[in-house]
CSV table of C-alpha atoms in Angstrom, one decimal:
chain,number,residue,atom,x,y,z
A,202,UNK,CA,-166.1,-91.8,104.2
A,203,UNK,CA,-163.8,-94.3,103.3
A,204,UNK,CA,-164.9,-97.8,102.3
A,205,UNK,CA,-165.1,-101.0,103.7
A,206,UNK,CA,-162.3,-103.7,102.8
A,207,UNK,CA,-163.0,-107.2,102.1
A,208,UNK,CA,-161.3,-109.5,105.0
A,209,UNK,CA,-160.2,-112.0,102.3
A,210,UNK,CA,-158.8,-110.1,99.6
A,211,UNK,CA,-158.7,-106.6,101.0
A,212,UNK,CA,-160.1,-104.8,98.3
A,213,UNK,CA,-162.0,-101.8,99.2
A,214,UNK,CA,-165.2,-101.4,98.0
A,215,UNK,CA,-168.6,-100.1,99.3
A,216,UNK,CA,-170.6,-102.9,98.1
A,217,UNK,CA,-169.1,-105.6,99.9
A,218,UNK,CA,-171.9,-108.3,101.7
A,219,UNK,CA,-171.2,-108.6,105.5
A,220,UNK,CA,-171.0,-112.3,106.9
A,221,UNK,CA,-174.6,-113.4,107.4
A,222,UNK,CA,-173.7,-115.0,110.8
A,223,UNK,CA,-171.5,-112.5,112.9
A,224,UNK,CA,-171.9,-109.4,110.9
A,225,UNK,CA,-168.0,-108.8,111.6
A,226,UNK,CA,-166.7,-108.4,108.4
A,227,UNK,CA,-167.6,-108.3,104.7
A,228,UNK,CA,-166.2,-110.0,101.6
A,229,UNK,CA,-166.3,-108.8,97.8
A,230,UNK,CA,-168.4,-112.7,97.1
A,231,UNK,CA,-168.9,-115.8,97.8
A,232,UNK,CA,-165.4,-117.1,96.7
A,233,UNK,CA,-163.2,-114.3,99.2
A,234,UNK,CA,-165.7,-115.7,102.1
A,235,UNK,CA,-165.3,-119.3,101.2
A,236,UNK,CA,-161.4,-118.6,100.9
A,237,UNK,CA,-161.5,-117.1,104.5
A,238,UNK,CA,-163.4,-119.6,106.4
A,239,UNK,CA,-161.2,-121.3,108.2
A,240,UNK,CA,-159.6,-118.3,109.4
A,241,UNK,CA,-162.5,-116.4,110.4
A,242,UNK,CA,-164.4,-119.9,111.3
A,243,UNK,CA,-163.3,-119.9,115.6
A,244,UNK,CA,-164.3,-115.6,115.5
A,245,UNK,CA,-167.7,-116.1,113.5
A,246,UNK,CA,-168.7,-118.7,115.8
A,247,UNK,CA,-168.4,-116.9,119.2
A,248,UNK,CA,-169.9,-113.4,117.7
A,249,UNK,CA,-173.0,-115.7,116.1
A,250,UNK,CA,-173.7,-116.9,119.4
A,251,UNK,CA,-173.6,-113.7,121.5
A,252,UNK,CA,-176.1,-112.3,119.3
A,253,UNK,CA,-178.2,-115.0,119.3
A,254,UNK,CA,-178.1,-114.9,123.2
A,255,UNK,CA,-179.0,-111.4,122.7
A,256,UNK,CA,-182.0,-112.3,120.8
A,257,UNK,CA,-182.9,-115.4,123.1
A,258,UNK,CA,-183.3,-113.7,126.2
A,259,UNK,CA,-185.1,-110.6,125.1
A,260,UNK,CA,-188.6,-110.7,126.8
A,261,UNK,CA,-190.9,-111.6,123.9
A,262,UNK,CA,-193.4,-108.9,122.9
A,263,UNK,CA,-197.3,-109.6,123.4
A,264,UNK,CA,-198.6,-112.7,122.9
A,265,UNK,CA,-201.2,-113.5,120.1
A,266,UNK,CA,-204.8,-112.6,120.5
A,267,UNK,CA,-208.0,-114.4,120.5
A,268,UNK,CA,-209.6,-112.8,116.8
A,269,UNK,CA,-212.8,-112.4,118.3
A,270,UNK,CA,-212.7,-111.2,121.8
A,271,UNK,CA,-208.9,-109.7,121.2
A,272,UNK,CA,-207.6,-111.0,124.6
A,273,UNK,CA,-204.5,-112.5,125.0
A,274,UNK,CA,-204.8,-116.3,124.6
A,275,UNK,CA,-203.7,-117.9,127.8
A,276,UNK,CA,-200.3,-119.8,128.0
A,277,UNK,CA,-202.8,-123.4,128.5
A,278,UNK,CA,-203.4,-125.1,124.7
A,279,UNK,CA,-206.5,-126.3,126.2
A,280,UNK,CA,-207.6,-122.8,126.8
A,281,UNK,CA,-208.2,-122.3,122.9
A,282,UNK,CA,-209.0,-124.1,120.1
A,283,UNK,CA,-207.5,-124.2,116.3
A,284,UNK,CA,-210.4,-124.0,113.5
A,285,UNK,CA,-209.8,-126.5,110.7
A,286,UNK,CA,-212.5,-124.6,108.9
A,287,UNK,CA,-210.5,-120.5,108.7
A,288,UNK,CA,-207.2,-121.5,110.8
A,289,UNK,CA,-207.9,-119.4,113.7
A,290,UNK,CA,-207.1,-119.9,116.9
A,291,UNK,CA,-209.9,-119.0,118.7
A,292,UNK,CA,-210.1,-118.6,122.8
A,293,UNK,CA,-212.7,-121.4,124.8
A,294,UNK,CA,-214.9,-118.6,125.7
A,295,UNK,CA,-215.6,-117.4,122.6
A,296,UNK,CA,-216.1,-120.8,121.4
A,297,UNK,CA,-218.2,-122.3,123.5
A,298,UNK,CA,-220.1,-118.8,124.9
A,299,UNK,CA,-221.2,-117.3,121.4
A,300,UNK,CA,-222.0,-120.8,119.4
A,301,UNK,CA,-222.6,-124.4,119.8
A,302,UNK,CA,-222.9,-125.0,116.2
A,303,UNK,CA,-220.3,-123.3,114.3
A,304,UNK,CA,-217.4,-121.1,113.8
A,305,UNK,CA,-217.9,-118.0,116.0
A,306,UNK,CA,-215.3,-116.2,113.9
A,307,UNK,CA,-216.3,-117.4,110.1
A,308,UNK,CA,-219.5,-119.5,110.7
A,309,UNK,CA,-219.0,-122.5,108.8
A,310,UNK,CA,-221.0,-125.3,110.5
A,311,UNK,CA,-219.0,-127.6,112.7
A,312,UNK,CA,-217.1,-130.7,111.4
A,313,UNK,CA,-219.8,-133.8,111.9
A,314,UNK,CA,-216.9,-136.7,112.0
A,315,UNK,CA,-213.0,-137.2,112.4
A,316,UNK,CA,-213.0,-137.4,108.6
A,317,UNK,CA,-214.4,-133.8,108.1
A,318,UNK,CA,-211.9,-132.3,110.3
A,319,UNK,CA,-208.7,-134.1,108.8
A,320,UNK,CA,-210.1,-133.2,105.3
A,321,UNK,CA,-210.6,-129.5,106.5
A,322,UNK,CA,-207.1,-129.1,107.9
A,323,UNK,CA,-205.6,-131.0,104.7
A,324,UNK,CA,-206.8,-128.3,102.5
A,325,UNK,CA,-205.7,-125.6,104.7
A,326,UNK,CA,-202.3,-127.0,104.0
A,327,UNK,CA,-203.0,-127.6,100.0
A,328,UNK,CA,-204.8,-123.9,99.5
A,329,UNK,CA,-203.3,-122.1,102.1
A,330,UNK,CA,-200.0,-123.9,102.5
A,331,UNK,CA,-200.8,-122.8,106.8
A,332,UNK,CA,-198.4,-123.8,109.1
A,333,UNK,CA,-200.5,-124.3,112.2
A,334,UNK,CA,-202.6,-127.0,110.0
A,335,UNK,CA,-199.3,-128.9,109.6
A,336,UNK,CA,-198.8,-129.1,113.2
A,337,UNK,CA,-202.4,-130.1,113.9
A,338,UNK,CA,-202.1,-132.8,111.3
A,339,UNK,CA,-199.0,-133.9,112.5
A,340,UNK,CA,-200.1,-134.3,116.1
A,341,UNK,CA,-202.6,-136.6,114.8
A,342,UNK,CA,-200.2,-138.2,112.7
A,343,UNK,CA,-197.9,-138.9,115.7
A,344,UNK,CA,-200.4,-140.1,118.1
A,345,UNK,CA,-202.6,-141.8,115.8
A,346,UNK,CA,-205.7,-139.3,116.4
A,347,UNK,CA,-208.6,-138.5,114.6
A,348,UNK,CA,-209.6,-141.6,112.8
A,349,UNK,CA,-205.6,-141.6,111.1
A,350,UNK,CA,-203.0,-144.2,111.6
A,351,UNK,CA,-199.8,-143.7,113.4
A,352,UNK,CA,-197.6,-142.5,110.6
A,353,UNK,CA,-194.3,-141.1,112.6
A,354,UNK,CA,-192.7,-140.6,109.2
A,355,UNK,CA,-195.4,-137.9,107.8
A,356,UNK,CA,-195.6,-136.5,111.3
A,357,UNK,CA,-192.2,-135.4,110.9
A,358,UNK,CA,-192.2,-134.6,107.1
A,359,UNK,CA,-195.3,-132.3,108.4
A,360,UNK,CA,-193.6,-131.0,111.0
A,361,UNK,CA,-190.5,-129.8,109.4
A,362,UNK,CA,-192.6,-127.9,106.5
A,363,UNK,CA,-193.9,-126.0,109.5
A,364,UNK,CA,-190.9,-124.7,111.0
A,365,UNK,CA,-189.6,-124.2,107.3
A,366,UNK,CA,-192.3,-121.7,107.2
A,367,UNK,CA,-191.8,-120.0,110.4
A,368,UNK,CA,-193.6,-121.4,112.8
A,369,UNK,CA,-193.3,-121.6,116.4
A,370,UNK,CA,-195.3,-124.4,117.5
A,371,UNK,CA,-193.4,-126.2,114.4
A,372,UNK,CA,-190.4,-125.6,116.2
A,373,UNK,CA,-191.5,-126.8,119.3
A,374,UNK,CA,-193.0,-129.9,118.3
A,375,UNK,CA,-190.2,-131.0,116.3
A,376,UNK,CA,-188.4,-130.7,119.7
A,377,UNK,CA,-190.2,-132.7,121.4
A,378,UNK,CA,-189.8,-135.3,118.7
A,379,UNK,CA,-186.2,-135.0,119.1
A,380,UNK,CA,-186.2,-135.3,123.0
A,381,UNK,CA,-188.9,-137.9,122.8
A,382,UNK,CA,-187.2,-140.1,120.2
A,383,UNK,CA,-190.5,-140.3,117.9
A,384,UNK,CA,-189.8,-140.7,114.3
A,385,UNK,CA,-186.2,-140.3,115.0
A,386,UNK,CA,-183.2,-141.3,117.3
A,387,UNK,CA,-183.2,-139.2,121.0
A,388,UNK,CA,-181.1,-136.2,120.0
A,389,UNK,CA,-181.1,-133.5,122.6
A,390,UNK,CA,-178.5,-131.1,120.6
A,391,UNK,CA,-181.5,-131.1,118.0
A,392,UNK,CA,-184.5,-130.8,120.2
A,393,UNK,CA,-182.9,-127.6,122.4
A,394,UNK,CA,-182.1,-125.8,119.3
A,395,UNK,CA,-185.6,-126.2,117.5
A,396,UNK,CA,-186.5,-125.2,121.4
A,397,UNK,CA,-184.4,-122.4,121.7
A,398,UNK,CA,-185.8,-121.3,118.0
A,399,UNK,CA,-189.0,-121.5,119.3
A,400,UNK,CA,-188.1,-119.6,122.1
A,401,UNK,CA,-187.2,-116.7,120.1
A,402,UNK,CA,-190.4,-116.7,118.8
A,403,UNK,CA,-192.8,-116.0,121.8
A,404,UNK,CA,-193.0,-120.3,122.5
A,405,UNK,CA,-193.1,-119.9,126.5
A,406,UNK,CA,-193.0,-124.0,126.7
A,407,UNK,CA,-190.3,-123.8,124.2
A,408,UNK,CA,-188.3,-121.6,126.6
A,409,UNK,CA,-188.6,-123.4,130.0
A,410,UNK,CA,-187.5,-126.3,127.7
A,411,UNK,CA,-184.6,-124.6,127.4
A,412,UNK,CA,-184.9,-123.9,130.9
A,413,UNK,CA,-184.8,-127.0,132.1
A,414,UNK,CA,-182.2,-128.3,129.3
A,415,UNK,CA,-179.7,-125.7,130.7
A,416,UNK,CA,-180.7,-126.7,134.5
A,417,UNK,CA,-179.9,-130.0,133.8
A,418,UNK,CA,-176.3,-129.2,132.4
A,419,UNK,CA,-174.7,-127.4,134.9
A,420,UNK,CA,-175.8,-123.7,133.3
A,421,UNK,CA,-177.9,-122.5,136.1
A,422,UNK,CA,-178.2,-119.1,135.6
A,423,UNK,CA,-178.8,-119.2,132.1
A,424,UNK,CA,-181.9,-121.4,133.3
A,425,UNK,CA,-183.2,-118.8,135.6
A,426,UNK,CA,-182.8,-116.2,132.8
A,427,UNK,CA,-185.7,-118.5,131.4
A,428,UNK,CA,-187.4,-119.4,134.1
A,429,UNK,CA,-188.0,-115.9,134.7
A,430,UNK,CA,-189.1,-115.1,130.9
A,431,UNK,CA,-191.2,-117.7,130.6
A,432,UNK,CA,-193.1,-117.1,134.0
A,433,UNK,CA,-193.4,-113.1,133.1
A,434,UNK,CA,-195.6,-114.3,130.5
A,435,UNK,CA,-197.6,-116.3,132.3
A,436,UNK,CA,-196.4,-119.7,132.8
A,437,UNK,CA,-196.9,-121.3,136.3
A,438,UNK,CA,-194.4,-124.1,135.8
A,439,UNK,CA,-191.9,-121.9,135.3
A,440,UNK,CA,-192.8,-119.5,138.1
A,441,UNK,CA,-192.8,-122.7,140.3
A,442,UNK,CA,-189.3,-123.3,139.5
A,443,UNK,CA,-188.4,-119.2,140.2
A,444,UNK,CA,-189.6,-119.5,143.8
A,445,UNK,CA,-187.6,-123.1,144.3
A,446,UNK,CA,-184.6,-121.2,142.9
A,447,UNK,CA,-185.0,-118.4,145.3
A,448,UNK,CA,-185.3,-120.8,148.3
A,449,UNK,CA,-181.5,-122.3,146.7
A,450,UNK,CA,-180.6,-119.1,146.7
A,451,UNK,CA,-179.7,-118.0,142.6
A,452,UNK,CA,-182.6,-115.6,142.6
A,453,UNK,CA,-182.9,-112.5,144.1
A,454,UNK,CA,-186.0,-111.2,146.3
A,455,UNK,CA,-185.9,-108.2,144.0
A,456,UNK,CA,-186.4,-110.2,140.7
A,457,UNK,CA,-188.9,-112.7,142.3
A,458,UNK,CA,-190.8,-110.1,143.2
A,459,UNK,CA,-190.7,-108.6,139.8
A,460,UNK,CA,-191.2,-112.3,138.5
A,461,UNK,CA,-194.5,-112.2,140.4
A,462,UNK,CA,-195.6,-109.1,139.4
A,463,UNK,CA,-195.1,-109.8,135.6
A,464,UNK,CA,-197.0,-113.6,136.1
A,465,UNK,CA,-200.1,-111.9,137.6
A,466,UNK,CA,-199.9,-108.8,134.8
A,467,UNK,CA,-199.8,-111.8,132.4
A,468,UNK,CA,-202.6,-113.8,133.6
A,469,UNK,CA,-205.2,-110.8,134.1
A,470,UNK,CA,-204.5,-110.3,130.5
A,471,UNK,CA,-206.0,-113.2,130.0
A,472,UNK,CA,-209.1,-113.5,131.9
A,473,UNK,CA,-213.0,-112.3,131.0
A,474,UNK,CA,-216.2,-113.3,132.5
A,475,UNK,CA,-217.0,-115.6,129.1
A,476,UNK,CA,-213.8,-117.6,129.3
A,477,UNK,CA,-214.2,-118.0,132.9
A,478,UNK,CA,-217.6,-120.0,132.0
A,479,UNK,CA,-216.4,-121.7,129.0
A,480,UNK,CA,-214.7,-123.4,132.1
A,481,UNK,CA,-217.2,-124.1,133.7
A,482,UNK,CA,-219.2,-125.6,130.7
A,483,UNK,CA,-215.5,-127.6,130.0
A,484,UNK,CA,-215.5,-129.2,133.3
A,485,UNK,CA,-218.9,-130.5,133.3
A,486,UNK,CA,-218.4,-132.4,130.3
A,487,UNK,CA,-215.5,-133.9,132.1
């Protein structure tokens, strides 16, 4: 087998490191790739963003689970409930069905004031260095919940730690920042890529972000490509904008009806008896 040549230099070698973006060709080091970036600069570009198309609309795998009950947690953030206490999130019918008074999955006794909770979800950041904590604390941070101040500057320091390490909701959340123009100027470049990054992840309001971003600009089958993602997993908003699209005629009856099929799949996944009364209990409070 003969080896591969380096696109700068061409010397042969079977060692040589492939271009982290396009995977196209391979260089002996950092000083043949940096010498042969302007001429591979127009090529890398166009193969980075076909794979990252690739990777954007491939249907996301199952979503995350409820620790307790191991249901899917449904697409609604009201539906579940993150636990400053062992940074679960934990489904509304195991919360509010099993225990009143603490943590159905670790039983620490729930947080008596705003102050307990903020300390709680500060030292899951300190100890545990937990992404979803940053997000919650950020939230508050940005709206000025939970007994804190509205400190747009920390919400955003907070928020970018998240999606350093991973995270999804980081992602989102940081677009929405950018769309919204908290913290920082309205930047829509910035907000659909943390979006589409999101999206990658499994984020299904991430995607029909995206959705809508590419809607808006003209791109409107690449919309329905999301659309249609995003309402297989079990988003309504995005299902709502499927059947709309199929009255204007860019979807077909066959993919609608597969679009349907996939939304009701989704949302059975995500129903029980218990969460059905934690509902209930929810909208009495109300």
């Amino acid at each position: 087998m003969m080896p591969d040549q380096c696109a700068s230099c061409g010397k042969a070698d079977a060692n040589l490191k492939a271009c982290k973006a396009c995977k196209l060709v391979k260089y002996c080091g950092v000083e043949c790739q940096v010498a042969h970036r302007r001429a591979h600069k127009k090529a890398c570009r166009e193969k980075a963003k076909e794979l990252f198309d690739v990777q954007l609309f491939t249907q996301p795998q199952r979503k995350d689970e409820c620790p307790i009950c191991m249901l899917t947690l449904p697409c609604d953030d009201e539906a579940s409930s993150y636990m400053s206490c062992c940074g679960k999130n934990i489904c509304n019918g195991c919360r509010y069905c099993l225990t009143r008074n603490c943590c159905p999955f670790c039983n620490t006794a729930n947080p008596r004031s705003h102050e307990e909770i903020n300390n709680r979800i500060s030292e899951r950041i300190e100890n545990f260095n937990d992404p979803e904590a940053m997000v919650v604390l950020g939230s508050f941070y940005l709206q000025g919940q939970h007994g804190l101040p509205v400190d747009q500057s920390k919400a955003f320091e907070l928020l970018q730690r998240a999606c350093e390490l991973g995270c999804a909701a980081g992602h989102y959340n940081l677009g929405t920042v950018y769309q919204q123009g908290e913290a920082v100027e309205i930047n829509m470049k910035k907000a659909v890529h943390h979006y589409e990054i999101a999206a990658t992840m499994g984020h299904i309001y991430a995607r029909h972000n995206v959705g809508i971003a590419e809607w808006r600009n003209g791109n409107h089958q690449r919309a329905m490509k999301h659309f249609m993602i995003s309402a297989k997993s079990g988003l309504k908003e995005s299902l709502d904008n499927v059947k709309q699209c199929f009255r204007l005629e860019y979807v077909t009856k066959e993919d609608l009806e597969k679009t349907l099929r996939d939304y009701q799949v989704s949302c059975d996944e995500t129903k029980s008896d218990q969460r059905d009364r934690a509902a209930v209990i929810m909208n009495a409070r109300d």
